Structure formats: structure tokens, C-alpha cells
XYZ file of C-alpha atoms in Angstrom:
564
model
C 137.134 58.373 100.798
C 133.791 59.288 98.978
C 133.735 59.344 95.277
C 133.822 62.928 93.719
C 129.946 64.365 92.518
C 129.604 63.619 88.876
C 128.230 67.249 88.919
C 131.641 68.732 89.217
C 132.490 66.908 86.298
C 132.739 69.319 83.229
C 132.260 66.547 80.413
C 128.695 65.175 82.543
C 127.510 68.616 83.046
C 124.597 69.741 80.478
C 126.179 72.132 77.925
C 125.054 75.756 76.751
C 125.477 78.289 74.348
C 128.423 80.971 75.266
C 126.528 84.136 74.735
C 127.669 86.438 72.003
C 130.162 83.688 70.104
C 127.747 82.840 67.537
C 130.467 83.223 64.239
C 128.992 83.264 60.739
C 130.675 81.469 57.746
C 133.304 82.408 56.303
C 131.779 84.640 52.458
C 133.723 83.969 49.823
C 135.486 81.081 50.857
C 136.562 78.232 49.198
C 137.696 74.193 49.998
C 137.009 72.682 53.131
C 138.862 70.430 55.357
C 138.987 69.539 59.116
C 141.831 71.024 61.141
C 144.374 68.848 61.523
C 143.510 67.294 65.175
C 146.950 67.346 66.294
C 148.014 70.591 65.585
C 147.892 72.922 68.618
C 146.713 76.495 68.981
C 146.411 78.341 71.319
C 142.625 80.452 72.953
C 142.314 83.762 75.087
C 138.777 82.598 77.814
C 138.081 85.793 79.615
C 136.873 85.837 82.975
C 134.749 88.039 84.719
C 135.641 91.267 86.704
C 135.126 90.795 90.806
C 133.237 93.880 90.976
C 131.991 95.183 87.227
C 132.976 99.350 86.883
C 130.558 101.815 87.386
C 131.212 103.113 83.862
C 128.676 106.281 84.460
C 131.605 107.707 86.363
C 134.125 107.184 83.574
C 135.758 110.778 83.207
C 134.507 111.989 86.301
C 136.664 109.227 88.588
C 139.397 107.379 87.559
C 141.302 104.631 89.418
C 144.926 103.762 90.195
C 146.867 100.641 88.910
C 146.726 99.034 92.631
C 142.627 99.933 93.448
C 141.522 98.588 90.210
C 143.310 95.654 90.684
C 142.262 95.405 93.994
C 139.260 95.954 92.898
C 138.291 95.210 89.541
C 140.750 92.748 87.860
C 139.794 88.501 87.269
C 137.419 87.224 89.952
C 139.403 84.399 91.700
C 137.115 82.083 91.649
C 136.705 82.146 88.008
C 140.461 81.268 87.197
C 139.813 78.642 89.478
C 136.945 77.128 87.686
C 139.025 77.542 84.453
C 142.137 75.673 85.845
C 140.250 73.122 86.495
C 137.824 72.876 83.123
C 141.193 73.024 81.353
C 142.886 70.450 83.456
C 140.341 67.612 82.737
C 140.260 68.774 78.942
C 144.303 68.045 78.274
C 144.643 71.533 77.578
C 147.252 73.656 79.766
C 147.765 77.157 81.026
C 149.960 79.007 78.652
C 153.273 80.852 80.517
C 152.526 84.185 78.950
C 149.445 84.017 80.548
C 148.749 87.626 81.171
C 148.151 88.530 85.288
C 145.343 88.858 86.778
C 143.937 92.430 85.529
C 143.901 91.215 81.688
C 141.342 89.131 82.792
C 142.753 86.848 80.270
C 144.090 82.942 80.575
C 145.930 81.533 77.768
C 145.305 77.869 77.474
C 146.894 75.515 75.089
C 146.031 72.363 73.518
C 146.078 69.825 70.671
C 142.846 70.396 68.492
C 141.063 67.684 68.948
C 141.057 68.505 73.138
C 139.602 72.064 71.798
C 136.934 70.867 70.129
C 135.587 68.564 72.738
C 136.295 71.301 75.462
C 134.193 74.278 74.217
C 131.859 72.124 72.018
C 133.418 73.315 68.400
C 134.078 71.839 65.420
C 136.806 73.693 63.177
C 137.851 73.495 60.095
C 140.381 74.966 57.161
C 138.873 76.511 54.465
C 140.661 79.119 51.705
C 139.870 82.429 50.994
C 141.904 84.486 48.440
C 145.070 81.867 48.758
C 144.953 82.034 52.730
C 143.974 78.968 54.523
C 142.117 80.106 58.161
C 141.008 77.740 60.707
C 137.463 78.523 60.754
C 135.205 78.108 63.281
C 130.555 78.499 62.429
C 127.650 79.009 65.403
C 128.186 78.344 69.358
C 130.479 77.629 71.092
C 129.102 74.935 73.898
C 130.690 75.721 77.707
C 129.669 72.966 81.004
C 126.660 75.701 82.577
C 129.787 75.268 85.237
C 131.758 77.777 83.223
C 128.336 80.570 82.800
C 128.960 83.716 84.453
C 132.694 82.976 84.449
C 133.649 82.509 81.449
C 133.028 85.917 79.237
C 133.973 85.199 76.104
C 136.969 82.426 74.077
C 138.751 84.120 71.506
C 141.467 82.549 68.973
C 138.900 79.195 67.577
C 138.557 81.068 64.474
C 141.596 82.974 62.973
C 139.993 84.904 59.969
C 141.294 88.431 59.299
C 138.987 90.527 61.631
C 139.922 94.251 61.032
C 140.741 96.373 58.161
C 142.982 99.541 58.217
C 141.945 102.642 57.433
C 144.161 104.393 55.246
C 144.173 105.255 51.317
C 146.960 105.898 49.107
C 146.961 109.386 46.784
C 147.666 108.322 43.065
C 149.099 104.852 43.048
C 147.275 102.227 42.425
C 149.141 99.590 45.147
C 146.486 97.527 46.851
C 143.841 98.778 44.092
C 143.041 94.395 43.863
C 143.734 93.564 47.640
C 141.520 95.569 50.116
C 139.582 93.133 52.417
C 141.061 89.845 53.241
C 144.140 90.632 54.040
C 143.663 93.811 55.979
C 145.253 96.408 53.179
C 143.594 99.559 52.348
C 142.350 100.311 48.853
C 144.362 102.824 46.457
C 142.737 106.286 45.940
C 142.438 106.825 42.462
C 143.151 110.424 42.203
C 146.515 112.183 40.427
C 148.885 112.573 42.879
C 149.140 116.019 44.913
C 151.843 117.297 46.958
C 149.096 117.269 50.920
C 150.366 118.564 53.783
C 153.107 117.247 56.362
C 151.661 116.104 59.705
C 152.710 119.320 61.550
C 151.284 121.947 58.865
C 148.008 119.665 59.833
C 148.446 120.807 63.737
C 149.472 124.433 62.622
C 145.900 124.630 60.484
C 144.384 122.879 63.393
C 146.506 126.132 66.245
C 147.953 123.241 67.839
C 150.349 124.554 70.124
C 153.389 125.672 68.595
C 156.942 124.723 70.125
C 155.179 122.301 72.111
C 156.217 119.128 73.231
C 154.935 116.191 74.765
C 157.937 115.196 77.004
C 156.989 112.539 79.099
C 154.033 110.985 77.597
C 153.590 107.722 75.300
C 151.692 107.370 72.681
C 150.698 103.392 72.263
C 149.311 102.655 68.613
C 147.376 99.267 67.922
C 148.760 97.316 64.665
C 147.292 94.436 63.214
C 150.305 93.646 60.618
C 152.666 95.498 58.685
C 155.982 97.209 60.788
C 158.458 99.732 60.050
C 161.828 100.526 59.366
C 164.144 102.697 61.142
C 165.654 104.275 58.233
C 163.079 105.742 56.776
C 161.566 107.388 60.320
C 164.891 108.857 60.783
C 164.837 110.343 57.448
C 161.409 111.537 57.676
C 162.049 113.048 60.772
C 164.930 114.808 59.612
C 162.849 115.832 56.185
C 160.829 117.224 58.697
C 163.916 118.995 60.552
C 162.982 116.835 64.308
C 164.677 114.386 65.896
C 163.041 110.930 65.113
C 161.208 109.111 68.205
C 161.554 106.509 69.981
C 160.246 103.765 69.206
C 159.729 100.369 70.455
C 157.411 97.177 69.542
C 156.104 95.195 71.947
C 155.340 91.378 70.944
C 151.631 90.754 71.649
C 150.419 86.731 70.613
C 153.786 86.341 68.975
C 153.038 88.903 66.117
C 156.450 91.126 65.406
C 157.183 93.853 63.920
C 157.263 92.765 60.227
C 157.874 95.263 57.495
C 157.289 94.326 53.949
C 156.563 96.651 51.121
C 154.697 99.294 50.301
C 151.995 97.550 48.530
C 150.707 96.561 51.833
C 150.259 96.799 55.996
C 153.344 98.795 55.940
C 151.320 102.335 54.803
C 149.267 102.184 57.943
C 152.313 101.536 60.460
C 154.141 104.397 58.830
C 150.970 106.657 58.399
C 150.276 106.088 62.590
C 153.705 106.095 64.104
C 155.296 109.206 61.944
C 151.443 111.173 62.602
C 151.789 110.986 65.949
C 155.041 111.704 66.541
C 155.364 114.825 64.120
C 152.196 116.410 66.161
C 154.040 115.967 69.348
C 157.215 115.449 69.109
C 159.227 114.281 71.998
C 157.161 111.767 73.239
C 157.558 108.731 73.321
C 155.917 105.559 70.720
C 155.144 102.204 71.486
C 154.066 99.706 68.845
C 151.308 96.789 69.742
C 151.498 94.458 67.036
C 149.042 91.569 67.204
C 147.482 88.819 64.339
C 144.894 90.505 62.767
C 141.957 88.205 64.567
C 139.584 89.085 67.111
C 141.822 87.503 69.257
C 145.356 89.481 68.523
C 142.910 92.825 67.956
C 141.830 92.287 72.559
C 145.028 90.883 73.133
C 146.585 94.010 71.432
C 144.408 96.250 73.336
C 144.355 94.915 76.805
C 148.018 94.541 76.853
C 148.349 98.289 75.878
C 146.068 99.155 78.431
C 147.422 97.540 81.153
C 151.592 97.897 80.389
C 152.829 99.035 83.210
C 156.420 99.243 81.224
C 155.637 101.717 79.017
C 152.556 103.272 80.735
C 150.552 105.001 77.303
C 148.652 107.857 78.538
C 146.954 107.345 75.328
C 146.095 105.031 72.282
C 145.835 105.176 68.543
C 144.310 102.679 66.592
C 142.923 102.656 63.208
C 141.632 99.255 62.618
C 138.598 98.556 62.612
C 136.158 96.474 60.625
C 131.133 96.809 60.307
C 130.170 95.631 63.759
C 127.871 93.080 61.610
C 131.609 91.365 61.041
C 132.220 90.814 65.134
C 130.951 88.725 67.501
C 129.175 90.243 69.953
C 131.493 88.135 72.501
C 134.596 89.626 71.357
C 132.325 93.425 70.640
C 131.366 92.925 74.611
C 134.966 91.930 75.517
C 137.161 94.888 73.405
C 134.774 97.099 74.850
C 135.326 96.025 78.330
C 139.205 97.172 77.767
C 138.320 100.503 76.618
C 136.231 101.234 79.800
C 139.701 99.585 81.975
C 140.677 102.251 80.085
C 139.169 104.848 80.549
C 138.596 104.131 84.454
C 142.600 104.406 84.562
C 142.984 107.857 82.481
C 144.149 106.481 79.460
C 142.324 108.401 76.320
C 141.696 105.652 72.832
C 141.683 106.931 69.868
C 139.793 104.950 67.117
C 139.273 106.001 63.331
C 135.504 105.412 62.263
C 136.099 103.869 59.044
C 136.853 105.120 55.105
C 133.488 103.573 53.459
C 130.965 106.066 54.214
C 127.726 105.321 56.105
C 127.652 101.565 55.076
C 131.157 101.129 55.767
C 131.443 98.615 52.799
C 128.537 96.788 54.052
C 124.677 96.387 53.692
C 122.354 98.665 54.891
C 124.113 101.640 57.258
C 126.381 100.708 59.738
C 129.086 101.940 61.514
C 132.519 100.820 62.366
C 133.954 99.108 65.872
C 135.382 99.345 68.012
C 135.086 103.483 66.972
C 131.579 102.517 67.863
C 132.544 101.955 71.027
C 130.698 104.582 74.010
C 134.664 104.229 74.983
C 136.794 105.901 72.766
C 136.668 108.771 70.407
C 135.833 108.176 67.256
C 137.385 109.610 64.299
C 135.618 110.553 60.968
C 136.982 112.812 58.336
C 137.085 115.770 56.262
C 138.270 117.951 53.884
C 140.481 120.494 54.579
C 141.565 123.289 52.195
C 144.841 125.678 53.291
C 144.242 129.493 52.647
C 146.991 132.392 53.086
C 149.912 130.994 56.036
C 148.104 129.103 58.529
C 144.318 129.096 58.689
C 141.917 126.870 56.762
C 140.075 127.914 54.044
C 137.204 125.879 54.272
C 136.726 122.129 55.119
C 134.135 119.663 54.620
C 133.590 116.104 55.143
C 135.351 113.831 53.313
C 133.208 111.685 50.336
C 134.227 110.358 47.337
C 131.976 108.059 47.149
C 130.411 109.218 43.442
C 134.254 107.937 41.761
C 134.253 104.922 44.229
C 136.981 106.665 46.251
C 135.646 106.912 50.197
C 134.192 108.586 52.646
C 134.174 109.175 55.909
C 132.629 106.699 58.311
C 129.593 107.622 60.503
C 125.753 106.205 61.314
C 124.979 105.352 65.038
C 125.895 101.796 66.575
C 123.297 98.961 66.736
C 125.102 97.408 69.280
C 125.888 100.403 71.878
C 123.194 102.490 73.328
C 123.417 106.018 73.722
C 125.650 107.312 76.254
C 124.604 109.640 78.633
C 127.016 112.562 77.175
C 125.445 112.587 73.772
C 122.092 112.746 74.974
C 121.647 116.517 73.546
C 123.744 115.507 70.598
C 120.679 115.214 68.573
C 121.726 111.513 67.569
C 119.453 110.015 64.670
C 117.392 107.348 66.135
C 119.337 103.833 65.759
C 118.105 100.760 63.438
C 117.715 98.996 66.560
C 116.437 99.545 69.678
C 119.770 97.932 71.999
C 121.362 100.333 69.679
C 121.960 104.119 69.699
C 125.751 105.226 69.897
C 126.518 107.968 67.062
C 129.831 107.830 65.637
C 132.096 109.520 65.401
C 132.671 111.621 68.400
C 135.638 114.078 66.666
C 137.112 114.324 63.060
C 140.158 115.824 61.246
C 141.655 115.762 57.648
C 141.684 112.331 55.877
C 140.552 112.858 52.565
C 143.577 112.049 50.486
C 143.734 114.580 47.883
C 144.243 117.206 50.917
C 146.472 113.912 52.503
C 149.377 113.443 54.930
C 152.561 113.001 53.313
C 154.692 110.002 54.717
C 157.346 108.196 53.965
C 156.737 104.466 53.792
C 159.377 101.533 53.052
C 161.984 104.213 51.118
C 158.485 105.635 48.942
C 157.376 109.341 49.794
C 153.453 109.183 49.266
C 150.323 111.091 50.113
C 147.858 108.633 51.948
C 144.947 110.067 53.516
C 141.704 108.084 55.503
C 140.835 107.819 59.328
C 143.721 106.043 59.819
C 145.329 109.325 60.054
C 142.871 111.078 61.897
C 142.750 108.630 64.984
C 146.567 109.407 65.431
C 146.853 113.117 64.369
C 144.418 113.477 67.452
C 146.621 111.335 69.578
C 149.121 113.601 69.369
C 147.257 116.109 70.139
C 145.966 114.530 73.583
C 149.838 113.910 74.476
C 150.160 117.755 73.787
C 147.362 117.996 76.531
C 148.782 115.699 78.693
C 152.062 117.768 79.194
C 151.125 120.874 79.044
C 148.137 120.227 81.807
C 150.343 117.793 83.562
C 147.903 115.390 83.647
C 146.657 112.788 81.618
C 143.249 113.508 79.798
C 141.206 109.966 79.887
C 137.776 109.473 79.347
C 136.622 113.728 77.590
C 133.670 112.701 76.353
C 131.812 114.486 79.219
C 133.753 117.248 78.746
C 133.711 117.917 75.121
C 129.878 117.146 74.436
C 128.915 119.683 77.090
C 128.047 122.649 75.950
C 131.421 124.762 76.176
C 133.096 122.104 74.414
C 131.482 123.823 71.134
C 134.063 126.606 71.245
C 137.260 123.731 71.274
C 135.862 122.830 67.320
C 135.504 123.738 63.968
C 131.960 122.804 64.164
C 131.499 121.264 59.798
C 128.611 121.846 57.990
C 128.378 121.091 54.683
C 128.822 117.693 52.812
C 127.672 114.348 53.805
C 128.827 110.728 53.988
C 125.891 108.920 52.437
C 122.880 108.902 54.478
C 124.363 111.312 57.114
C 124.340 115.007 56.522
C 126.588 117.936 58.098
C 125.053 120.341 59.932
C 125.328 122.485 63.198
C 126.893 120.775 66.280
C 126.863 117.170 66.437
C 126.332 115.152 63.272
C 126.865 111.453 62.333
C 129.512 112.102 59.423
C 131.735 114.396 61.771
C 131.116 114.596 65.146
C 131.978 117.719 67.164
C 134.151 118.721 64.247
C 138.065 119.626 63.981
C 140.327 120.334 66.722
C 141.348 124.133 67.433
C 144.188 122.152 69.728
C 144.767 124.525 71.886
C 141.116 125.889 72.891
C 140.400 121.899 73.954
C 144.000 121.841 75.900
C 142.527 124.984 78.059
C 139.133 122.997 78.060
C 140.557 120.195 78.910
C 142.909 121.359 81.958
C 140.127 123.745 83.246
C 137.583 120.813 83.274
C 140.507 118.751 85.386
C 140.867 121.640 87.397
C 137.028 121.913 88.134
C 137.000 117.766 88.564
C 139.933 117.840 90.600
C 140.100 120.752 92.437
C 143.804 119.944 92.004
C 146.580 117.362 93.020
C 144.011 115.176 94.362
C 144.341 111.517 94.843
C 142.102 108.988 92.136
C 138.547 107.958 93.429
C 138.217 104.651 93.931
C 135.026 104.546 91.576
C 131.981 102.458 92.984
C 130.962 99.757 91.672
C 127.513 99.634 89.770
C 124.492 99.144 90.870
C 123.689 95.626 89.748
C 120.333 96.728 87.909
C 120.633 95.380 84.728
C 121.250 92.169 82.995
C 122.566 93.261 80.070
C 127.061 91.709 80.437
C 129.602 94.677 79.872
C 132.432 92.876 81.364
């Protein structure tokens, strides 16, 4: 038998940088020492699709899960080369590796083997009393993996995102915002706020309607819920408590702690979504707060054939500048998959105004993905009865108390459906996607009455807007007998304006509200019944009744931009 060619051995091949893998140093960290070589870790290797999705058809065509699996699951050749690579470097394919739809191969091995395999150095650094495993710089892969592998997540486990909620009139988390993913407190005096049901009434959600038969997925990167709190909360609303299921992703779990932690995010999301969409089942996907955990949670929800969520709510994120390009591209690709399958994803746009808490103007990711519904914030004042007396941009930055995120992406280009929205020019040529798409009540002074760990409090932030919109989409899906899916082409069309309260007053720092779309509140807050009618009419005109899903054509190979 002739000897194997040396080129087939990965260890002898030249190394190249995995595009987009550059990782910045961990700011404000102290101490540094090597990670113990014998420590065992698990990474997620994301491989290319069999054929790319035609993103220009999203919202027009949709795929069945069978069609998606046949055309757009992981490329078998890519799976094979990664498995061979792993074996050579002493890494094992984890028994929990998902099915090919998620395009993810879980590799487990010792730190020493991981460093050799991916050309990285893993070190430990301490940030705010917590020790993290950190890599800095680029991942180096053998040339044989070029094109087959799109991202490698999990080598670094620093916190990736923050929840976007603010507690009214409380000192909760006033000094712990940032690394732990907890919300900064709102310093204003305590007020009464609204119940989610009252907010739904102000936005003309169909009264008496239910979301029976629908499942709302919620992504959480920390915290937890207690069933006793949910039972008490919904009893107070005069509603039956929803059925809530916790799904573990990457060993994340429902882990309630105290009202001073991320429990406020979890309870806000569940209580708002379920209150405005009674009868919906709630499935919460718990994952670690890392780029790996975030991606794996979204992919798990999108491809969950057991629970089948028709809408997914995400209230976590961070400035685009805090993400690696590979993580953003990979997470965006998971959102593309959701759109192709008819699943809507609603995402909070951030609570730190036009800077998003960073230098200069920034938008929050994943809200900046063009394949999610980005949700900005307003200050909502009720009049007599169930009417709105005023609604303006949420902005209390002058007193250091937050404002809606919004602006222009520096990563994702202007989508075709935003072409007539008069989105401001991006600061870099690669960008252009305007954020947010829509808005809703977010100011903590007009916030939501929520129960967290036995305490009743009022909470705001754009974290409340994502589940509010998720609940509205669930109502739509039940009323129209079909999931809304990717709704941007419909809501940005000229006739979509009638389904929104246009917000024309206020700013979030660099951007001001005005007639039509703006980079503070998007198209505006919802007029629920009109939006459901709009989406129902669009569905009927696009599909002409109950036709079978159309097989989406593969994208033409005319761009070198990697879209996962």
C-alpha cells in the first residue's frame, strides 16, 4: 500500500487565518496565566451549507423542514473533513452534536489539543472577580478546512451580551452592569406602570383573542424563573398561567437566583409575551452567556422540531464592535434559516441610545441582523380609557438613565426592503442596515408591572419590546392560521404605514424621530389589529390560499461575501 500523501495530514499543511475570527483583548481584566493544558472543553465548529439560501426570496417563499434539510443543511464533505481533522488532533465528536440542519459539529478535547488544532493560545484572565478563558487574535486552521469551516466558537468563554431591561425606582444592579449581563437600574422614583395586558390594549391588540396552538421561544443567557411566581402573577392578571418549558443548551439551565440578577430579564420576557398572547406555550432556551452559547441557543430554537416555535424573542445583545465577524455572520445565518422556515425573530435594539454604550455611534447585535425584527423603545402615556395620549422616543440619557438603541449597522448592508426608508448613510461602506424596524413602550417610568423572585416591580427597556412583539406575532399566527415569518417586506411596503403609530418626537442621541421610518423607533409602535389584517392580506396575496411551501432557489454565486 503506498504511503499517504503528506498533504492529507492536517498537521503538515500550511495554516491560514479563519476569516473573521480576530478576537480583541478582554478590557479591564487583571491577572493572566495559562489555562491548565489537561482541562477539557467543547467547541462548536460551524460548517458551510450544501447550498446557500437565496436571501432575496425571504418573506416571499418559505421552506418545509424537509426541503431545508435536503438543500441547506451541512455539506457532507465539510462534515467529513472536520471529523478527520478532529481525529488527527485527538479531539472527539461530542455525542450531543446536533443534526445536520444546525451545521454544528461539537468537538471535545483537552486544552492542549485545542491549542494545537486551532493555532491559538488560551489564557485565564480575571474580570470583576470572575475568571474567564480567553483567546486573543486569530484562529489558524489548516488549508484543507478553508471554505468548509465558517466559525469556531467556544474557545473563549468571556461574556458576550447584556440583557436590555431597566428596573424602575430601584438600586438593583446599579453597580453591576456589564460583565455579568445584568441590567443597570433606573434611578427614577417608583411608579405604577402598566400591566402587559394594558399595553396590549393601548396598542389595539385584538381583545379576547388567544394564541392557542402557538409556541413562543425565548432565548436566555442567564437567570431563571420560578413557577410559583408565574402562578401568582397570572392569577393577578386574571389569566391562566402559561405552560413554560425550559430547554438546556450547552449545559445552560433554568437557574433562578435573586431579583438583583438576570432573573428580571427571564421573568419580564415570559410574563410580557404570555400575558399579551394568552394560550401560547412558552419555551425558554437557557444557554451560557458566550458567543458559542448565544449561537447554539438560537440554532436550537430555530431547528426545534419538538416544540416548533413560530416566533422567537431575544432581549440580549451588545454593540457590533464587541463581536467577532465570524460570530455575527454565523448568528445571522441562523436567523436567515429562521426566516426561510417561516419563523419570526424579535430582538431588543438596546438601552444605551445611539452609542449603544460604546465609542461613537453603534447599533446592537443581533438586532442589526437584517433577518430579525429589531425592536426600539418609546415612552407611552395613556389618555382616558384605552387610548394613547402621547408617545415619544424613549430617551433619558441626560440623567444617565437610558434611551432606545438605534442607528445604522457598520456590518450589514442596506436591505432591499429598506431602500425607500431614507436610512442615514453608514459610517463604513460595508454597512447600511437601519435599526430598529419597529418600537413599543420601553421607558421604565411607563414600564411593565412584573413579578420577579417574589417581588413586584416595574421594568422597562427594549427587553420588554421584543416579547411584546413576539406575543403580537403569536396572536397573528393564530388569527391568520399561518406563521407570519419574515415580515419586513410587508411592513416596509407603502401600505404598511397604516399598521403603525408613527413616532415623530424625540431622539436617541445622534438620531431624531420624524415622519416615516427613523433610527429611533423604526416604523413606529403597532396598531395590533391593523397589523394582523395587513399580514393576513399579504399572506393571502402572496400564497393565494393554502399552497405548499415553495422551494427556494439557491443564491447565484456572484458575491465573495460569506453568508454562512
